[in-house]
Short mmCIF file of C-alpha atoms and ligand atoms in Angstrom, two decimals:
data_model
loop_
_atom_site.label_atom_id
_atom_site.label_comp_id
_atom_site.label_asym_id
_atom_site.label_seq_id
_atom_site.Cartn_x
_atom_site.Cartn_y
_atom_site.Cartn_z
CA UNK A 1 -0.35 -24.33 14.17
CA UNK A 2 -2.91 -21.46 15.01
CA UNK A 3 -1.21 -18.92 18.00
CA UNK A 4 -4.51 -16.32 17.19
CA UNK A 5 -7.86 -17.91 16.57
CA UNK A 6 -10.41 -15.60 16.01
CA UNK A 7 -14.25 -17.24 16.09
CA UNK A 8 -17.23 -15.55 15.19
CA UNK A 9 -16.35 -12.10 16.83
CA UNK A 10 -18.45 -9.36 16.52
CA UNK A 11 -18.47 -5.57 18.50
CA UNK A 12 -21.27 -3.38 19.11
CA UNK A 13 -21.49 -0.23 20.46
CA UNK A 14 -24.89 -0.14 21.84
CA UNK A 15 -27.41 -0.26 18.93
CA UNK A 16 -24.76 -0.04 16.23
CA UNK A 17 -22.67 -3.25 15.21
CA UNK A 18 -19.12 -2.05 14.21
CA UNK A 19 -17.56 -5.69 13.35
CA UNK A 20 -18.75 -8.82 12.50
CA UNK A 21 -18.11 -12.62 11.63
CA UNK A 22 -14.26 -12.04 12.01
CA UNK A 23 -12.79 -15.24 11.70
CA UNK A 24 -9.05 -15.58 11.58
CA UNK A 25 -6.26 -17.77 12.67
CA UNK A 26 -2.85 -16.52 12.63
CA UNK A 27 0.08 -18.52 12.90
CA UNK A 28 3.04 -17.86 15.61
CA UNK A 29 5.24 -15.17 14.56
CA UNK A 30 3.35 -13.98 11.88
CA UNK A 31 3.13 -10.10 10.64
CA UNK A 32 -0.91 -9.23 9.73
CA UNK A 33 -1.38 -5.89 8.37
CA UNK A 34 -4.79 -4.09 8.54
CA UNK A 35 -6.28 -1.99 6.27
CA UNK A 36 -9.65 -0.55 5.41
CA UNK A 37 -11.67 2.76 4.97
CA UNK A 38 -11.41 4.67 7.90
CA UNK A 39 -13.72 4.04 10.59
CA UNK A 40 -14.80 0.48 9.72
CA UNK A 41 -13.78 -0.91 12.76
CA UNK A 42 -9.51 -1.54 12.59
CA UNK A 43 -8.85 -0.02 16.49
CA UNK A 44 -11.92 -1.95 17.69
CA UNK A 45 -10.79 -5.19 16.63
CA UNK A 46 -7.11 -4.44 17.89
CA UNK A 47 -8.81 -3.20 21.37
CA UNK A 48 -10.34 -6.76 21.70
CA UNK A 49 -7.42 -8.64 21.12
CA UNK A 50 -5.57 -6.09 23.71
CA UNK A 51 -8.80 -7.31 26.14
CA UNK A 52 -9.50 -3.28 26.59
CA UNK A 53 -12.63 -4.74 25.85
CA UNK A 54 -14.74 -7.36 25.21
CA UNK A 55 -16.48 -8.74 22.13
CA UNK A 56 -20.27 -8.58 22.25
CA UNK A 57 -19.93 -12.55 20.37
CA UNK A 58 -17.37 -14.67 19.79
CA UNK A 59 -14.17 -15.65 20.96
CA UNK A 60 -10.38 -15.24 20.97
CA UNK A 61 -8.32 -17.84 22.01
CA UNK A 62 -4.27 -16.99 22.14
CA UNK A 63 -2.04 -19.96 22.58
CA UNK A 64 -4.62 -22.22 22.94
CA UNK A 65 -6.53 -20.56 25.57
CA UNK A 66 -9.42 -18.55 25.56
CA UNK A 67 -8.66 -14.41 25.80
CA UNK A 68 -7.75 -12.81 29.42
CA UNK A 69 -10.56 -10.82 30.35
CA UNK A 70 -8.53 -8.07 31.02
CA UNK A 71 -5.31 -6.52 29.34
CA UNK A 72 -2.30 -8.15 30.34
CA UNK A 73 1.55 -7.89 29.99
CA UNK A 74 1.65 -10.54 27.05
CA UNK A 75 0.77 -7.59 24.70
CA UNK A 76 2.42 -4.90 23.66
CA UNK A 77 1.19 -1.49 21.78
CA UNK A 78 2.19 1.41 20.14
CA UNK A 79 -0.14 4.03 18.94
CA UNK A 80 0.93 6.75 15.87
CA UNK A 81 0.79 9.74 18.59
CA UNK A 82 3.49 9.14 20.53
CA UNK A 83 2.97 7.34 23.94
CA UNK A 84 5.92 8.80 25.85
CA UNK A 85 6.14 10.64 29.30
CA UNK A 86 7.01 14.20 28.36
CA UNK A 87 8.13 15.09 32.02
CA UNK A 88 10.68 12.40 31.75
CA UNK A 89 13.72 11.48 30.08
CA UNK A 90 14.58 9.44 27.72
CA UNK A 91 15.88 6.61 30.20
CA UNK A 92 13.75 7.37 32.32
CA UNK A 93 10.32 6.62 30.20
CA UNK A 94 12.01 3.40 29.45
CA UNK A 95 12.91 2.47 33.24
CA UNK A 96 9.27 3.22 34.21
CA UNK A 97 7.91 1.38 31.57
CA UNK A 98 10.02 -1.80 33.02
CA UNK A 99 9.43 -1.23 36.12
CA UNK A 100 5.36 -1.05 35.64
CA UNK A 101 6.09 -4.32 33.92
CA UNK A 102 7.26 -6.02 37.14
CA UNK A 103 4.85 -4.07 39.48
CA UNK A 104 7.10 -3.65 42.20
CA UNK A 105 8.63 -0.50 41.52
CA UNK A 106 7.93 0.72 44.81
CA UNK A 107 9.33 -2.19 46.62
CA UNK A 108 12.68 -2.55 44.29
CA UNK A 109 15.85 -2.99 45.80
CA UNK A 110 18.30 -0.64 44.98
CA UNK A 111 20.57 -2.74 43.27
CA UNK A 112 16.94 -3.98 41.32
CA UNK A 113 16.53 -0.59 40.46
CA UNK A 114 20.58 -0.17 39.18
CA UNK A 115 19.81 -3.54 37.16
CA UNK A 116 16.63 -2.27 35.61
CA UNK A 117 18.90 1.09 34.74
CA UNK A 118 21.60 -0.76 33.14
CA UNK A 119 19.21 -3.10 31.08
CA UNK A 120 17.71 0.32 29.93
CA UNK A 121 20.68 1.34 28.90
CA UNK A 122 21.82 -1.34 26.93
CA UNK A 123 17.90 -1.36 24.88
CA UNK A 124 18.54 2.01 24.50
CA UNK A 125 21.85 1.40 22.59
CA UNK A 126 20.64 -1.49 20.37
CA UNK A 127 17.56 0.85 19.33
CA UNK A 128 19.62 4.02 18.74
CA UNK A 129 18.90 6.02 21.56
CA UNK A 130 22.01 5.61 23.92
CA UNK A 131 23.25 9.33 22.95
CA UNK A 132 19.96 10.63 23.83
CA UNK A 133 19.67 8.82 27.31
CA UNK A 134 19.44 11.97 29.30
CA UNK A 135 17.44 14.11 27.26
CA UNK A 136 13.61 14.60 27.02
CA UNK A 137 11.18 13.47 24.79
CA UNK A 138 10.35 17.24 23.76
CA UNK A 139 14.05 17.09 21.93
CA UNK A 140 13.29 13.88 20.20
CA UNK A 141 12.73 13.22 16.48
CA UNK A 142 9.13 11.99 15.39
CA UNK A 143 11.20 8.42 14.53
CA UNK A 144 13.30 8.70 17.93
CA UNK A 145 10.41 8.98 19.76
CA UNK A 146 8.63 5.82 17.65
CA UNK A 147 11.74 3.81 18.54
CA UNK A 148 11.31 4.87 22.25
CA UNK A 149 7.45 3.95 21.97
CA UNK A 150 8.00 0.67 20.72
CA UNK A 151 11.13 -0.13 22.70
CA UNK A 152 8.69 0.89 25.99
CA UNK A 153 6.19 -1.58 24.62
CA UNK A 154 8.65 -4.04 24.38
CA UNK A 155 9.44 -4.09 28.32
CA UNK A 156 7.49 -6.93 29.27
CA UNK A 157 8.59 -8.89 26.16
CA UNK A 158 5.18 -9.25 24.72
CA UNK A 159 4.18 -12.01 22.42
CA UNK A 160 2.04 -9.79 20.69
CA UNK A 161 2.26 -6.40 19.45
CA UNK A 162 -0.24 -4.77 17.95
CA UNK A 163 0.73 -1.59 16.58
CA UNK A 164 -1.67 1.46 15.57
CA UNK A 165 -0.57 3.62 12.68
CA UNK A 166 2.74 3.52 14.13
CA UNK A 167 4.71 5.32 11.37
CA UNK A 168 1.91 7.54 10.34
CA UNK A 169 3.13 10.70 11.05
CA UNK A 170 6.65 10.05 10.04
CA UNK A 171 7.86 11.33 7.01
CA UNK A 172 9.11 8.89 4.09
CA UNK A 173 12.91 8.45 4.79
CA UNK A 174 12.34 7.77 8.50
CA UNK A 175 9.80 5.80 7.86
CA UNK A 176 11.66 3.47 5.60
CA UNK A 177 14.58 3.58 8.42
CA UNK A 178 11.72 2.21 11.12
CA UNK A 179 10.71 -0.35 8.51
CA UNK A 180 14.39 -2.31 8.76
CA UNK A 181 14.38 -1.45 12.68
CA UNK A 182 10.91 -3.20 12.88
CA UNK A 183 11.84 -6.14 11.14
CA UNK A 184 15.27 -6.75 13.08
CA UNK A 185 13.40 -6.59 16.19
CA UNK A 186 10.74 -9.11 14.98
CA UNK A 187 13.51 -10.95 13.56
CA UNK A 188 15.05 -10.95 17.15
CA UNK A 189 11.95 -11.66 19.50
CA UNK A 190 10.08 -14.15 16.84
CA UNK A 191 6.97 -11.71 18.07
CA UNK A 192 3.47 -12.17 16.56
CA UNK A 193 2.54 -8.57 15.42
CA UNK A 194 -0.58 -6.79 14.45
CA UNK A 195 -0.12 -3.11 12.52
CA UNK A 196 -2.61 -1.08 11.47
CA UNK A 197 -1.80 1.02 8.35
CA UNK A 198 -3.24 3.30 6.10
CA UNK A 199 -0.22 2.82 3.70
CA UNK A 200 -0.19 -0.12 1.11
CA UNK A 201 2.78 -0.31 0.42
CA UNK A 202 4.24 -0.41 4.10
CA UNK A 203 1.45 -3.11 4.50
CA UNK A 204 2.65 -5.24 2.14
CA UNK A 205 6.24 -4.77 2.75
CA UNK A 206 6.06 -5.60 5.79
CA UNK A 207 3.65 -7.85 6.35
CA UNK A 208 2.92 -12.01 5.69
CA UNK A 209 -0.59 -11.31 5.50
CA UNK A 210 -2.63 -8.22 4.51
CA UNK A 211 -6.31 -8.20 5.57
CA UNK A 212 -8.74 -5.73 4.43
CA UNK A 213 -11.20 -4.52 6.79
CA UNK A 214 -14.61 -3.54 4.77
CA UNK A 215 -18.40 -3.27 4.49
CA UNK A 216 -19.59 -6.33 2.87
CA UNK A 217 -22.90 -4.55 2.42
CA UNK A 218 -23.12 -0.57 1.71
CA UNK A 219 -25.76 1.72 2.69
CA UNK A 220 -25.63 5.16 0.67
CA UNK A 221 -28.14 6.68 2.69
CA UNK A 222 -26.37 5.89 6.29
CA UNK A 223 -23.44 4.80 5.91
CA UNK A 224 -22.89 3.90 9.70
CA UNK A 225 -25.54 1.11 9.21
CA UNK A 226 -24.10 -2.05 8.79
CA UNK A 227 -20.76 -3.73 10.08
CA UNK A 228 -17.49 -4.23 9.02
CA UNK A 229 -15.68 -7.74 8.23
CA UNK A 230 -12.33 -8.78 7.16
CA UNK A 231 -13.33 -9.24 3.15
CA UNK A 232 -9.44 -9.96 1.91
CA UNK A 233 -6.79 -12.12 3.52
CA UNK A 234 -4.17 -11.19 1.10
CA UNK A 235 -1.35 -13.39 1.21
CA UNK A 236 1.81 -11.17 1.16
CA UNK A 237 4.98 -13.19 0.99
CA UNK A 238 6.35 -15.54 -1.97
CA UNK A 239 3.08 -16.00 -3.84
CA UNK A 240 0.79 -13.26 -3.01
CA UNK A 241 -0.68 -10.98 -5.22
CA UNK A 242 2.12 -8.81 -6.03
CA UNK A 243 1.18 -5.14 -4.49
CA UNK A 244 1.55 -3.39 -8.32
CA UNK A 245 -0.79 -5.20 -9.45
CA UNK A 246 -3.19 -5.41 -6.56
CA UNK A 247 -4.97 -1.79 -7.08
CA UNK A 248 -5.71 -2.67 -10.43
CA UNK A 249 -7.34 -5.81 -9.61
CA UNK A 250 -9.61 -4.62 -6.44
CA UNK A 251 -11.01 -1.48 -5.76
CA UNK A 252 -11.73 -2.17 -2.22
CA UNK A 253 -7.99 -0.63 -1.00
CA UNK A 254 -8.51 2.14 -2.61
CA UNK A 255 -8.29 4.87 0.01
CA UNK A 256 -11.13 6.46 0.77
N1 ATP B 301 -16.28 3.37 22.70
C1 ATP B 301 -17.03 3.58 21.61
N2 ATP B 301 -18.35 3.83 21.72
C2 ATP B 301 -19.12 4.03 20.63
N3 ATP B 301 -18.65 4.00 19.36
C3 ATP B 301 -17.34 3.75 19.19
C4 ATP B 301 -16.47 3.52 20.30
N4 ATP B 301 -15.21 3.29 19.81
C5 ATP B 301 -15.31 3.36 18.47
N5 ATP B 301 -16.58 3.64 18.09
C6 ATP B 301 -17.07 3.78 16.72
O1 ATP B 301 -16.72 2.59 16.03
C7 ATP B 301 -16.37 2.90 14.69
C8 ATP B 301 -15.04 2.25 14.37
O2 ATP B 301 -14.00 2.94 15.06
P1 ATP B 301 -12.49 2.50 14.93
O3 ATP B 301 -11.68 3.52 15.67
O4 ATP B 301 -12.35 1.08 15.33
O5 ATP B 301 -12.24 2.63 13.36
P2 ATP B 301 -10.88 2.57 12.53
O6 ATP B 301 -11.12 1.68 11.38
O7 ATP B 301 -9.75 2.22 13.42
O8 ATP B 301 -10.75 4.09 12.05
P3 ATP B 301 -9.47 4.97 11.66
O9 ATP B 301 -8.83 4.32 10.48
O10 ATP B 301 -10.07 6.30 11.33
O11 ATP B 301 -8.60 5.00 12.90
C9 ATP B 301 -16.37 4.42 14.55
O12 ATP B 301 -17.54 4.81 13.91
C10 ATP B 301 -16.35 4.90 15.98
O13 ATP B 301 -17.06 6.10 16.10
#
């Protein structure tokens, strides 16, 4: 059964129509990766299903109901720069990140706020972090501050994430290290996630669907003019196109 159903959506920016006809339905649980030339449209379509803002046509319906107008606590995302508080520690960032979840901070009991420490705690050991509880962000690894990033995002236990770049500026052994951390969480939480990427290979590997964002129509002279669209739906798991042999058959994911 559909848990994202995506009808008709397109964004505009003014004069200038960025995305188009999108029209998707994802399944509970599922892993889409998004690709596409740079610029054609990938943050803008993960901003709408965040409800930062609102398509110019169309509709998104999530569990059956149409789209809150607004962003709400049922999503969760991570962007490649790192999203932590630098001023605070490690705990800390991941205590304030709860406790904007339940809005109360101000009001929180004491023994509330010793709960909300000791639940930090204990996330911070399943992700890794518990040696680093007390330290700051500024000491962190590029991969130990992902973790942090996405365990913050996880606070409100989100049905969706939608992750941007994520691992793009980690190099290739932590990345591979966040791949298997990514997947045991998902594994855990049974979270629909969206991830941009910019690498193939991580999209495929990681994902039961890859969709290629694209310009169904090219203009050499401007090539702002005209919108993007999903062109591929790539089916990733068990019979999909197997990813060696996908850049042979399809020039359109070949970086640009
Ligand atoms: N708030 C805005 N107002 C006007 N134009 C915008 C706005 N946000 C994005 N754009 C334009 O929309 C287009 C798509 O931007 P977007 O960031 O969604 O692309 P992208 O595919 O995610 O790119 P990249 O891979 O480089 O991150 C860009 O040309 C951008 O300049």
């Amino acid at each position: 059964m559909s848990y994202v159903e995506v009808k008709g959506v397109a964004k505009a920016y003014g004069k200038r129509t960025i995305i188009e006809n999108i029209n998707v339905s994802v399944a509970k649980g599922q892993f889409i990766s998004i690709v596409g030339a740079s610029g054609c449209g990938k943050s803008t379509f993960l901003r709408l299903l965040l409800a930062q803002e609102l398509p110019t046509h169309g509709e998104i319906h999530i569990d059956g109901a149409p789209m809150a107008q607004e962003p709400g606590r049922d999503h969760g995302i991570v962007f490649q720069r790192y999203s932590v508080f630098p001023h605070m520690t490690v705990i800390d960032n991941l205590v304030a990140a709860i406790a904007f979840d339940t809005n109360f901070w101000g009001r929180l009991s004491r023994a509330r706020r010793t709960e909300e420490r000791t639940k930090a705690r204990k996330t911070l050991d399943r992700i890794g972090l518990g040696h680093v509880a007390g330290q700051y962000p500024a000491d962190l690894s590029g991969g130990m501050l992902q973790r942090l990033a996405i365990a913050q995002a996880l606070a409100s236990d989100p049905k969706i994430l939608l992750l941007d770049e994520p691992f793009g500026a980690l190099d290739p052994g932590t990345k591979i290290v966040m791949h298997d951390f990514l997947q045991e969480l998902r594994d855990e939480t049974g979270m629909t996630v969206f991830m941009i990427t910019h690498d193939l290979e991580e999209a495929f590997k990681l994902g039961d669907r890859v969709w290629a964002f694209d310009k169904p129509v090219w203009d050499e002279e401007d090539p702002e003019k005209n919108a993007a669209t999903i062109t591929y739906d790539f089916d990733a798991r068990d019979d999909g196109i197997p990813f060696q042999t996908l850049r042979e058959r399809t020039n359109v994911l070949q970086a640009r």
